[in-house]
Every structure is written in structure tokens, then in C-alpha cells.
Tab-separated table of C-alpha atoms in Angstrom:
chain	number	residue	atom	x	y	z
Q	1268	MET	CA	58.702	218.598	120.549
Q	1269	ASN	CA	57.602	219.632	117.058
Q	1270	ALA	CA	58.565	217.719	113.894
Q	1271	LEU	CA	61.448	219.998	112.911
Q	1272	LEU	CA	63.013	219.927	116.413
Q	1273	ARG	CA	62.394	216.177	116.707
Q	1274	ARG	CA	64.194	215.545	113.399
Q	1275	ALA	CA	67.166	217.626	114.615
Q	1276	ALA	CA	67.300	215.783	117.913
Q	1277	VAL	CA	67.045	212.389	116.248
Q	1278	ALA	CA	69.847	213.241	113.856
Q	1279	ALA	CA	72.062	214.390	116.723
Q	1280	ALA	CA	71.307	211.354	118.824
Q	1281	THR	CA	72.229	208.904	116.072
Q	1282	ALA	CA	74.987	210.669	114.177
Q	1283	ALA	CA	77.763	208.662	115.792
Q	1284	MET	CA	76.067	205.311	116.264
Q	1285	VAL	CA	74.075	202.561	114.621
Q	1286	VAL	CA	71.428	200.735	116.656
Q	1287	PRO	CA	70.029	197.478	115.247
Q	1288	LEU	CA	66.328	198.083	114.419
Q	1289	SER	CA	65.030	194.853	115.871
Q	1290	GLY	CA	67.417	194.397	118.781
Q	1291	CYS	CA	67.363	196.121	122.147
Q	1292	GLY	CA	71.169	196.515	122.422
Q	1293	THR	CA	72.985	198.040	125.360
Q	1294	THR	CA	73.723	201.563	124.147
Q	1295	GLU	CA	73.013	204.346	126.617
Q	1296	GLU	CA	73.007	207.058	123.906
Q	1297	PRO	CA	70.653	209.847	125.036
Q	1298	GLY	CA	67.330	210.117	123.236
Q	1299	VAL	CA	67.311	206.652	121.728
Q	1300	ARG	CA	64.588	204.321	123.024
Q	1301	LEU	CA	65.625	200.669	123.061
Q	1302	SER	CA	62.422	199.092	124.435
Q	1303	ASP	CA	60.354	196.797	122.241
Q	1304	ASP	CA	57.128	197.797	124.049
Q	1305	ILE	CA	55.987	200.125	121.247
Q	1306	VAL	CA	52.374	200.976	120.469
Q	1307	VAL	CA	51.700	201.917	116.815
Q	1308	GLY	CA	48.466	203.622	115.823
Q	1309	LEU	CA	47.414	202.534	112.320
Q	1310	LEU	CA	44.708	204.576	110.593
Q	1311	LEU	CA	43.515	203.405	107.161
Q	1312	PRO	CA	41.084	205.417	105.001
Q	1313	GLU	CA	38.437	202.965	103.762
Q	1314	ASN	CA	37.419	199.374	103.352
Q	1315	GLN	CA	35.914	199.290	99.837
Q	1316	ALA	CA	39.264	198.768	98.130
Q	1317	ALA	CA	40.314	195.246	99.146
Q	1318	ARG	CA	43.967	196.156	99.604
Q	1319	TYR	CA	43.788	197.971	102.960
Q	1320	GLU	CA	42.454	195.221	105.179
Q	1321	GLN	CA	43.493	192.244	103.053
Q	1322	PHE	CA	47.132	193.258	102.469
Q	1323	ASP	CA	48.339	196.459	104.113
Q	1324	LYS	CA	47.081	195.881	107.664
Q	1325	PRO	CA	48.358	192.269	107.991
Q	1326	VAL	CA	51.788	193.148	106.585
Q	1327	ILE	CA	52.165	196.117	108.900
Q	1328	GLU	CA	51.123	194.035	111.892
Q	1329	GLU	CA	53.502	191.243	110.950
Q	1330	ARG	CA	56.426	193.608	110.408
Q	1331	ILE	CA	55.799	195.494	113.649
Q	1332	ALA	CA	55.818	192.175	115.530
Q	1333	ARG	CA	59.041	191.108	113.846
Q	1334	LEU	CA	60.782	194.406	114.591
Q	1335	THR	CA	59.751	194.420	118.266
Q	1336	ASN	CA	60.318	190.756	119.113
Q	1337	SER	CA	56.505	190.325	119.190
Q	1338	LYS	CA	56.212	192.883	121.985
Q	1339	GLY	CA	54.918	195.763	119.850
Q	1340	LYS	CA	51.191	196.465	119.592
Q	1341	VAL	CA	49.095	197.874	116.732
Q	1342	LEU	CA	45.935	199.893	117.466
Q	1343	TYR	CA	43.855	199.852	114.268
Q	1344	ALA	CA	41.083	202.080	112.952
Q	1345	ASN	CA	39.415	202.313	109.557
Q	1346	ALA	CA	37.669	205.594	108.672
Q	1347	LYS	CA	35.363	204.121	106.000
Q	1348	HIS	CA	35.778	207.208	103.770
Q	1349	ASP	CA	34.803	209.577	106.580
Q	1350	ALA	CA	37.368	212.354	107.114
Q	1351	GLY	CA	35.665	213.556	110.292
Q	1352	LEU	CA	35.664	210.063	111.740
Q	1353	GLN	CA	39.369	209.690	110.916
Q	1354	THR	CA	40.153	212.899	112.781
Q	1355	GLN	CA	38.306	211.535	115.825
Q	1356	GLN	CA	40.174	208.226	115.527
Q	1357	LEU	CA	43.541	209.965	115.357
Q	1358	GLU	CA	42.730	212.173	118.359
Q	1359	SER	CA	41.602	209.085	120.285
Q	1360	MET	CA	44.994	207.473	119.594
Q	1361	ILE	CA	46.702	210.595	120.858
Q	1362	ASP	CA	44.678	210.231	124.059
Q	1363	GLU	CA	45.774	206.564	124.178
Q	1364	GLN	CA	49.361	207.876	124.081
Q	1365	VAL	CA	50.507	205.707	121.204
Q	1366	ASP	CA	54.226	205.977	120.454
Q	1367	VAL	CA	53.921	206.568	116.697
Q	1368	LEU	CA	51.172	206.889	114.071
Q	1369	ILE	CA	50.859	205.482	110.539
Q	1370	VAL	CA	48.159	207.535	108.759
Q	1371	ASP	CA	46.627	206.937	105.335
Q	1372	ALA	CA	44.518	210.088	105.072
Q	1373	VAL	CA	40.932	210.184	103.811
Q	1374	ASP	CA	41.404	213.912	103.187
Q	1375	ALA	CA	44.956	215.281	103.145
Q	1376	LYS	CA	43.945	218.771	104.243
Q	1377	ALA	CA	41.274	217.795	106.791
Q	1378	ILE	CA	43.676	215.598	108.783
Q	1379	ALA	CA	46.290	218.376	109.191
Q	1380	GLY	CA	44.893	219.719	112.459
Q	1381	ALA	CA	44.882	216.310	114.115
Q	1382	ILE	CA	48.449	215.681	112.928
Q	1383	GLU	CA	49.407	219.003	114.487
Q	1384	LYS	CA	47.967	217.757	117.790
Q	1385	ALA	CA	50.002	214.579	117.492
Q	1386	ASP	CA	53.108	216.667	116.887
Q	1387	GLU	CA	52.382	218.789	119.983
Q	1388	ALA	CA	52.024	215.539	121.982
Q	1389	GLY	CA	55.448	214.373	120.734
Q	1390	ILE	CA	54.013	211.553	118.617
Q	1391	PRO	CA	55.726	211.162	115.216
Q	1392	VAL	CA	53.560	210.521	112.162
Q	1393	VAL	CA	54.278	208.473	109.048
Q	1394	ALA	CA	52.068	209.385	106.109
Q	1395	PHE	CA	51.233	206.077	104.409
Q	1396	ASP	CA	50.265	205.747	100.742
Q	1397	ARG	CA	48.770	209.270	100.607
Q	1398	LEU	CA	50.673	212.433	101.431
Q	1399	ALA	CA	49.029	214.201	104.379
Q	1400	GLU	CA	49.389	217.843	105.369
Q	1401	GLY	CA	50.662	218.901	108.775
Q	1402	PRO	CA	53.969	218.147	110.544
Q	1403	ILE	CA	54.563	214.575	109.292
Q	1404	ASP	CA	57.906	212.899	109.946
Q	1405	GLY	CA	58.056	210.433	107.069
Q	1406	TYR	CA	56.177	209.396	103.934
Q	1407	VAL	CA	55.879	206.022	102.216
Q	1408	SER	CA	54.038	205.562	98.935
Q	1409	PHE	CA	54.267	204.346	95.392
Q	1410	ASP	CA	55.511	206.579	92.588
Q	1411	ASN	CA	52.064	207.963	92.051
Q	1412	GLU	CA	52.764	210.151	89.032
Q	1413	GLN	CA	54.383	207.129	87.379
Q	1414	VAL	CA	51.109	205.223	88.011
Q	1415	GLY	CA	49.336	207.719	85.788
Q	1416	HIS	CA	52.061	207.468	83.136
Q	1417	ILE	CA	51.763	203.692	83.094
Q	1418	GLN	CA	47.992	203.846	82.804
Q	1419	GLY	CA	48.090	206.438	80.022
Q	1420	LYS	CA	50.735	204.551	78.049
Q	1421	ALA	CA	48.767	201.322	78.380
Q	1422	LEU	CA	45.580	202.954	77.121
Q	1423	LEU	CA	47.417	204.373	74.119
Q	1424	GLU	CA	48.852	200.964	73.391
Q	1425	ALA	CA	45.415	199.377	73.562
Q	1426	LEU	CA	43.922	202.024	71.303
Q	1427	GLY	CA	46.655	201.788	68.703
Q	1428	ASP	CA	45.583	203.284	65.373
Q	1429	ASP	CA	42.156	204.108	66.866
Q	1430	ALA	CA	43.602	206.626	69.321
Q	1431	ARG	CA	42.197	209.605	67.403
Q	1432	SER	CA	39.064	207.997	66.011
Q	1433	GLY	CA	36.777	208.543	69.022
Q	1434	LYS	CA	36.619	209.969	72.480
Q	1435	VAL	CA	38.260	208.917	75.739
Q	1436	VAL	CA	36.487	209.342	79.086
Q	1437	MET	CA	38.712	210.075	82.073
Q	1438	MET	CA	37.494	208.852	85.451
Q	1439	ASN	CA	39.848	210.326	88.040
Q	1440	GLY	CA	39.859	209.700	91.767
Q	1441	ALA	CA	38.629	211.868	94.625
Q	1442	LEU	CA	39.627	215.505	94.851
Q	1443	THR	CA	40.376	215.001	98.531
Q	1444	ASP	CA	43.135	212.467	97.721
Q	1445	PRO	CA	46.435	214.048	96.672
Q	1446	ASN	CA	47.430	210.797	94.969
Q	1447	ALA	CA	44.495	211.253	92.551
Q	1448	ALA	CA	46.007	214.524	91.380
Q	1449	MET	CA	49.336	212.795	90.694
Q	1450	PHE	CA	47.664	209.906	88.848
Q	1451	LYS	CA	45.744	212.450	86.750
Q	1452	LYS	CA	48.877	214.480	86.014
Q	1453	GLY	CA	50.801	211.437	84.798
Q	1454	ALA	CA	47.930	210.216	82.650
Q	1455	HIS	CA	47.374	213.612	81.060
Q	1456	THR	CA	51.066	213.852	80.225
Q	1457	GLU	CA	50.664	210.671	78.166
Q	1458	LEU	CA	47.205	211.297	76.683
Q	1459	ASP	CA	47.031	215.005	75.966
Q	1460	GLY	CA	47.431	215.705	72.252
Q	1461	LYS	CA	47.219	212.007	71.371
Q	1462	VAL	CA	43.548	211.349	72.090
Q	1463	GLU	CA	40.417	213.461	72.289
Q	1464	ILE	CA	39.175	213.568	75.861
Q	1465	GLY	CA	35.398	213.661	75.570
Q	1466	LEU	CA	34.568	214.037	79.259
Q	1467	GLU	CA	36.495	213.975	82.508
Q	1468	TYR	CA	35.293	213.389	86.057
Q	1469	ASP	CA	36.689	213.607	89.567
Q	1470	THR	CA	34.929	210.801	91.392
Q	1471	LYS	CA	33.631	211.454	94.897
Q	1472	ASP	CA	35.159	209.117	97.503
Q	1473	TRP	CA	36.500	206.810	94.682
Q	1474	LYS	CA	33.194	204.906	94.957
Q	1475	PRO	CA	32.337	202.432	92.149
Q	1476	GLU	CA	28.698	203.520	92.209
Q	1477	ASN	CA	29.765	207.173	91.656
Q	1478	ALA	CA	32.003	206.088	88.768
Q	1479	LYS	CA	29.097	204.142	87.294
Q	1480	ALA	CA	26.821	207.201	87.548
Q	1481	ASN	CA	29.487	209.322	85.866
Q	1482	MET	CA	29.915	206.757	83.146
Q	1483	ASP	CA	26.173	206.543	82.571
Q	1484	ALA	CA	26.185	210.341	82.104
Q	1485	ALA	CA	29.157	210.134	79.700
Q	1486	ILE	CA	27.405	207.472	77.607
Q	1487	ALA	CA	24.260	209.605	77.460
Q	1488	THR	CA	26.222	212.702	76.417
Q	1489	LEU	CA	28.767	211.232	74.011
Q	1490	GLY	CA	26.976	208.135	72.748
Q	1491	LYS	CA	28.144	204.648	73.556
Q	1492	ASP	CA	29.694	204.062	70.125
Q	1493	ALA	CA	31.796	207.234	70.291
Q	1494	ILE	CA	33.702	206.106	73.384
Q	1495	THR	CA	36.894	204.339	72.308
Q	1496	GLY	CA	38.638	204.111	75.663
Q	1497	VAL	CA	38.221	204.839	79.374
Q	1498	TYR	CA	40.951	205.983	81.775
Q	1499	SER	CA	39.918	204.652	85.164
Q	1500	ALA	CA	42.225	205.605	88.025
Q	1501	ASN	CA	41.504	202.430	89.990
Q	1502	ASP	CA	39.948	198.971	89.823
Q	1503	GLY	CA	36.907	199.648	91.944
Q	1504	MET	CA	35.817	202.444	89.609
Q	1505	ALA	CA	36.683	200.290	86.607
Q	1506	GLY	CA	34.099	197.785	87.845
Q	1507	GLY	CA	31.462	200.504	87.969
Q	1508	ILE	CA	32.486	201.788	84.527
Q	1509	ILE	CA	32.321	198.335	82.949
Q	1510	SER	CA	28.896	197.764	84.499
Q	1511	ALA	CA	27.705	201.018	82.907
Q	1512	LEU	CA	29.131	200.051	79.524
Q	1513	LYS	CA	27.491	196.641	79.601
Q	1514	GLY	CA	24.241	198.212	80.825
Q	1515	ALA	CA	24.283	200.416	77.728
Q	1516	GLY	CA	24.306	197.286	75.560
Q	1517	LEU	CA	27.982	197.245	74.594
Q	1518	THR	CA	29.420	193.758	74.104
Q	1519	ASP	CA	32.688	194.804	72.460
Q	1520	LEU	CA	33.995	196.959	75.326
Q	1521	PRO	CA	36.521	199.756	74.868
Q	1522	PRO	CA	39.799	199.338	76.809
Q	1523	VAL	CA	39.483	200.335	80.479
Q	1524	THR	CA	42.445	200.926	82.749
Q	1525	GLY	CA	42.689	200.371	86.508
Q	1526	GLN	CA	44.920	200.266	89.544
Q	1527	ASP	CA	45.439	198.016	92.581
Q	1528	ALA	CA	45.314	194.543	90.959
Q	1529	GLU	CA	42.210	193.601	92.884
Q	1530	LEU	CA	41.107	189.995	92.351
Q	1531	ALA	CA	37.919	191.057	90.557
Q	1532	ALA	CA	40.002	193.254	88.227
Q	1533	VAL	CA	42.457	190.439	87.457
Q	1534	GLN	CA	39.484	188.246	86.600
Q	1535	ARG	CA	38.002	190.994	84.400
Q	1536	ILE	CA	41.368	191.230	82.633
Q	1537	VAL	CA	41.382	187.456	82.037
Q	1538	ALA	CA	37.851	187.740	80.648
Q	1539	GLY	CA	38.762	190.692	78.416
Q	1540	ASP	CA	36.436	193.189	80.111
Q	1541	GLN	CA	39.227	195.313	81.597
Q	1542	TYR	CA	42.447	195.955	79.659
Q	1543	MET	CA	44.942	196.516	82.461
Q	1544	THR	CA	45.583	197.400	86.049
Q	1545	VAL	CA	48.581	198.790	87.919
Q	1546	TYR	CA	50.106	196.167	90.197
Q	1547	LYS	CA	51.398	197.735	93.366
Q	1548	GLN	CA	53.386	195.419	95.556
Q	1549	TYR	CA	51.734	196.206	98.880
Q	1550	ALA	CA	54.109	194.208	101.043
Q	1551	PRO	CA	57.219	196.406	100.403
Q	1552	GLU	CA	55.189	199.599	100.917
Q	1553	ALA	CA	53.550	198.410	104.143
Q	1554	ALA	CA	56.864	196.966	105.422
Q	1555	ALA	CA	58.645	200.259	104.741
Q	1556	ALA	CA	55.954	202.159	106.701
Q	1557	ALA	CA	56.292	199.804	109.636
Q	1558	GLU	CA	60.073	200.095	109.654
Q	1559	MET	CA	59.927	203.869	109.435
Q	1560	ALA	CA	57.395	203.974	112.290
Q	1561	ILE	CA	59.561	201.847	114.585
Q	1562	LEU	CA	62.646	203.942	113.906
Q	1563	LEU	CA	60.697	207.113	114.720
Q	1564	ALA	CA	59.205	205.593	117.854
Q	1565	ARG	CA	62.751	204.762	118.983
Q	1566	ASN	CA	63.940	208.346	118.220
Q	1567	MET	CA	66.332	206.932	115.680
Q	1568	SER	CA	67.391	208.467	112.369
Q	1569	LEU	CA	65.520	207.200	109.303
Q	1570	GLY	CA	68.848	207.055	107.530
Q	1571	ALA	CA	68.870	204.474	104.759
Q	1572	ALA	CA	65.176	203.698	105.449
Q	1573	ALA	CA	64.299	206.784	103.412
Q	1574	HIS	CA	65.581	206.945	99.824
Q	1575	THR	CA	64.727	210.574	99.128
Q	1576	ASP	CA	62.621	213.450	100.459
Q	1577	ILE	CA	59.555	215.390	99.431
Q	1578	ASP	CA	58.031	218.798	100.163
Q	1579	THR	CA	54.386	218.947	101.296
Q	1580	PRO	CA	52.167	222.038	101.280
Q	1581	THR	CA	53.057	222.444	104.967
Q	1582	GLU	CA	56.456	220.749	105.425
Q	1583	LYS	CA	59.855	220.757	103.767
Q	1584	SER	CA	62.117	217.789	103.069
Q	1585	VAL	CA	60.059	214.992	104.551
Q	1586	PRO	CA	62.015	211.682	104.389
Q	1587	THR	CA	60.373	209.521	101.747
Q	1588	VAL	CA	60.285	206.007	100.361
Q	1589	ARG	CA	58.792	205.440	96.897
Q	1590	ILE	CA	57.926	201.954	95.731
Q	1591	PRO	CA	57.929	201.182	91.966
Q	1592	VAL	CA	54.808	199.941	90.179
Q	1593	ILE	CA	54.111	197.464	87.332
Q	1594	ALA	CA	51.596	197.456	84.478
Q	1595	LEU	CA	49.565	194.240	84.600
Q	1596	THR	CA	47.782	192.849	81.554
Q	1597	LYS	CA	46.799	189.379	80.346
Q	1598	GLU	CA	50.392	188.836	79.301
Q	1599	ASN	CA	52.034	188.972	82.719
Q	1600	ILE	CA	49.486	187.768	85.279
Q	1601	LYS	CA	51.502	184.624	85.959
Q	1602	GLU	CA	54.763	186.525	86.394
Q	1603	THR	CA	53.298	189.131	88.754
Q	1604	VAL	CA	50.371	188.475	91.090
Q	1605	VAL	CA	50.588	184.657	90.857
Q	1606	ALA	CA	54.389	184.485	91.136
Q	1607	ASP	CA	54.301	186.907	94.108
Q	1608	GLY	CA	51.673	184.819	95.887
Q	1609	LEU	CA	49.043	187.569	95.835
Q	1610	TYR	CA	46.521	185.174	94.264
Q	1611	THR	CA	46.582	181.527	93.210
Q	1612	VAL	CA	45.461	180.313	89.837
Q	1613	GLU	CA	42.532	178.637	91.614
Q	1614	GLN	CA	41.450	181.945	93.114
Q	1615	ILE	CA	41.518	183.656	89.745
Q	1616	CYS	CA	40.089	180.845	87.648
Q	1617	VAL	CA	36.835	180.138	89.460
Q	1618	PRO	CA	34.123	178.464	87.304
Q	1619	GLU	CA	32.821	181.785	85.937
Q	1620	PHE	CA	36.233	182.470	84.407
Q	1621	ALA	CA	37.342	178.901	83.655
Q	1622	ASP	CA	36.858	179.158	79.882
Q	1623	ALA	CA	38.699	182.518	79.701
Q	1624	CYS	CA	41.524	181.102	81.775
Q	1625	ALA	CA	41.792	178.058	79.541
Q	1626	GLU	CA	41.930	180.253	76.433
Q	1627	LEU	CA	44.579	182.439	78.005
Q	1628	ALA	CA	46.627	179.414	79.032
Q	1629	SER	CA	46.472	178.009	75.533
Q	1630	ARG	CA	47.998	181.231	74.197
Q	1631	SER	CA	50.687	181.657	76.870
Q	1632	GLY	CA	51.557	178.086	77.904
Q	1633	PRO	CA	51.080	176.362	81.272
Q	1634	SER	CA	49.671	178.641	83.969
Q	1635	ARG	CA	51.064	176.843	86.972
């Protein structure tokens, strides 16, 4: 049953009833599966960004267990930035006859054929974090264009009166990632006409070493003293960028943006090397994907689980959940990643950053 027919059947099967998500119930309504023995295939794109295996995977596993009375099973695969490998992993999960797939695509276009095969096998697909092409049944992500807006606004705030006095380098994400295009669009909306963009790069595979190489080239072309700010689409690349800036002999670094609130980035923010990051609360995103997957595996309507819908290049009106994001700077570390339990003060303030932490605490009051 293809995605369009499956959505119609699901809607018909659940129009006149409500089945508790985590309970087996006694309803004999045709089409609805009440068993907790559900196998979820989870495919994540890479393991360089800490978030996927540190946060997303454990939350999805925990939520699947909770929603299936600990009877559900998660088959996991990480593609390590290899789109071809991810296609093989997805096709292997089809052969394993999983009940539903959660897919964070390495390459949105390259995965479409494998998703088509899943659809032909009657396996629903939730696109997680990145919008994938092909007959997907649901989509869960952050408001990705808003991420770019937040990054651009923060960079302008950091530049202040110097916004037009030099050149900004833009370090965007990978062309294969549709989120990168949305981050870039939001950032350009904020920056265009307000700063001079000296050079702009699309960074292969989001790799820090590729961002460093791009930044080395930008410094050689523009001159290190001409660069007043750097738009970095994520924290991993920000690390590479900052390494390049320090390698060029800069001690007073220009403001650098980021995304993902990785521990190393939070520490760089405390130390003053990175200006900001975008804090994305992974738990709500991962939990929403797990809930959507279980509903689809049970042939139930997504209903209130999806707040809106979105069109993809290949599908219309895909049920969607968007999670809001937060700008994180020195000023709100305690109220965000520490308060939410993402990191402890002790994890952030290791000996290398103890002096910077003490200075920050003296400005903002007690840190614990």
C-alpha cells in the first residue's frame, strides 16, 4: 500500500475512535494494530556531531520502550556520512521486515529510491530532523529556517556598529542536506544588505576539517584582519573555523556562530572563542519522532501528534512536527543546557575552562 493510500486507510480506520497510544485496548476496529511487538528501524546520518548517538538515539529508544510496554525493539544503523551505505542499511531493514522506519537522511535525494521500496513493502517512514524525498508518511524537525534567522540576528548583535566595517564569511552546511539550505536562507534574510559577505562556502559533509580548509582559504584571500564575523551553520564547523583563525595568529577572534549546543561549543562560548550556538532541545524532537513512528506502525492517525504539514519535492501535505529553537550565549547557559540537564556545571567547567567559568559566574551570579 503506497503512502497516499495508507494515509487514506489510516484516516478511515481511526475517524470514529481513539486508541490509547501506549495501551493495547480491546478495540476490534479494522486496520488498527494493537500489539506492542513493534520493530522500529532507526537510521541516523553520521557520528561526528555528538547529538545523534549521545541524545537522539537514547531518547528514541527510551520512548519506544515506554510506548510499547518495553516490548518494542529498535534496530539501529549509523551511515557515517555515507549516502550509499545508508541506502544499503535501509534496504536491509526492509528485508528484516521492520514495522516502521525513522530516517535521518545523509542525502535527501539519494535516499528517495530506498524509501520508495519501503513504501512498496508497506513500511511507513518518518523523516527525522532532515526532510527526505520519496513517499514519507511524517516529518519531525526543528524550525530550520528560524535557526538561520536566530544565527543571523545573533551575529548582527555581536557585530553592532562594526557590521559594515569589514567582511563576513559564511560557512554553510552540506549541499546534500536540505536543512542546510533552510539555515542559509534564514541567515541571508537577516544578513543581506546589513553586512558585506566576503566569501561563502557550502561545506562538504559538514566536516570540521573541511570548514577549517575553507576558512584557511578565506583568510588567505580576504586577510585575517578584514574578517569581522563568521556565520557557521553548526558547532562542529565552528570548531574548525576557530582553529583556522587561531592558526592565522588572531587572538581577538571575530564572533562565530554555531548550532547544536555541543559541549565543546558551550565551553568555547564560556571561554569567549565562539559567540553563540543554537540550542535545539533534542528530547522533544526525538520523542515526537518515536511517537509518530508508533502511531504509523499501528496504522493509527497521526492526529494531534502532527501540528501542521509540509510539501516535499515528491510528496504533498506530509504531517509535520516542528520544534522551536533557542539562541544560546554566555548569558543563558545556566537557564538552558544546565537547567535542562543536558550538561552539568562540572562537565562544562573542567580545569581548562575553570578561570573562564569563574569570571562568567562573577558577572552573572551563582552558577549552581
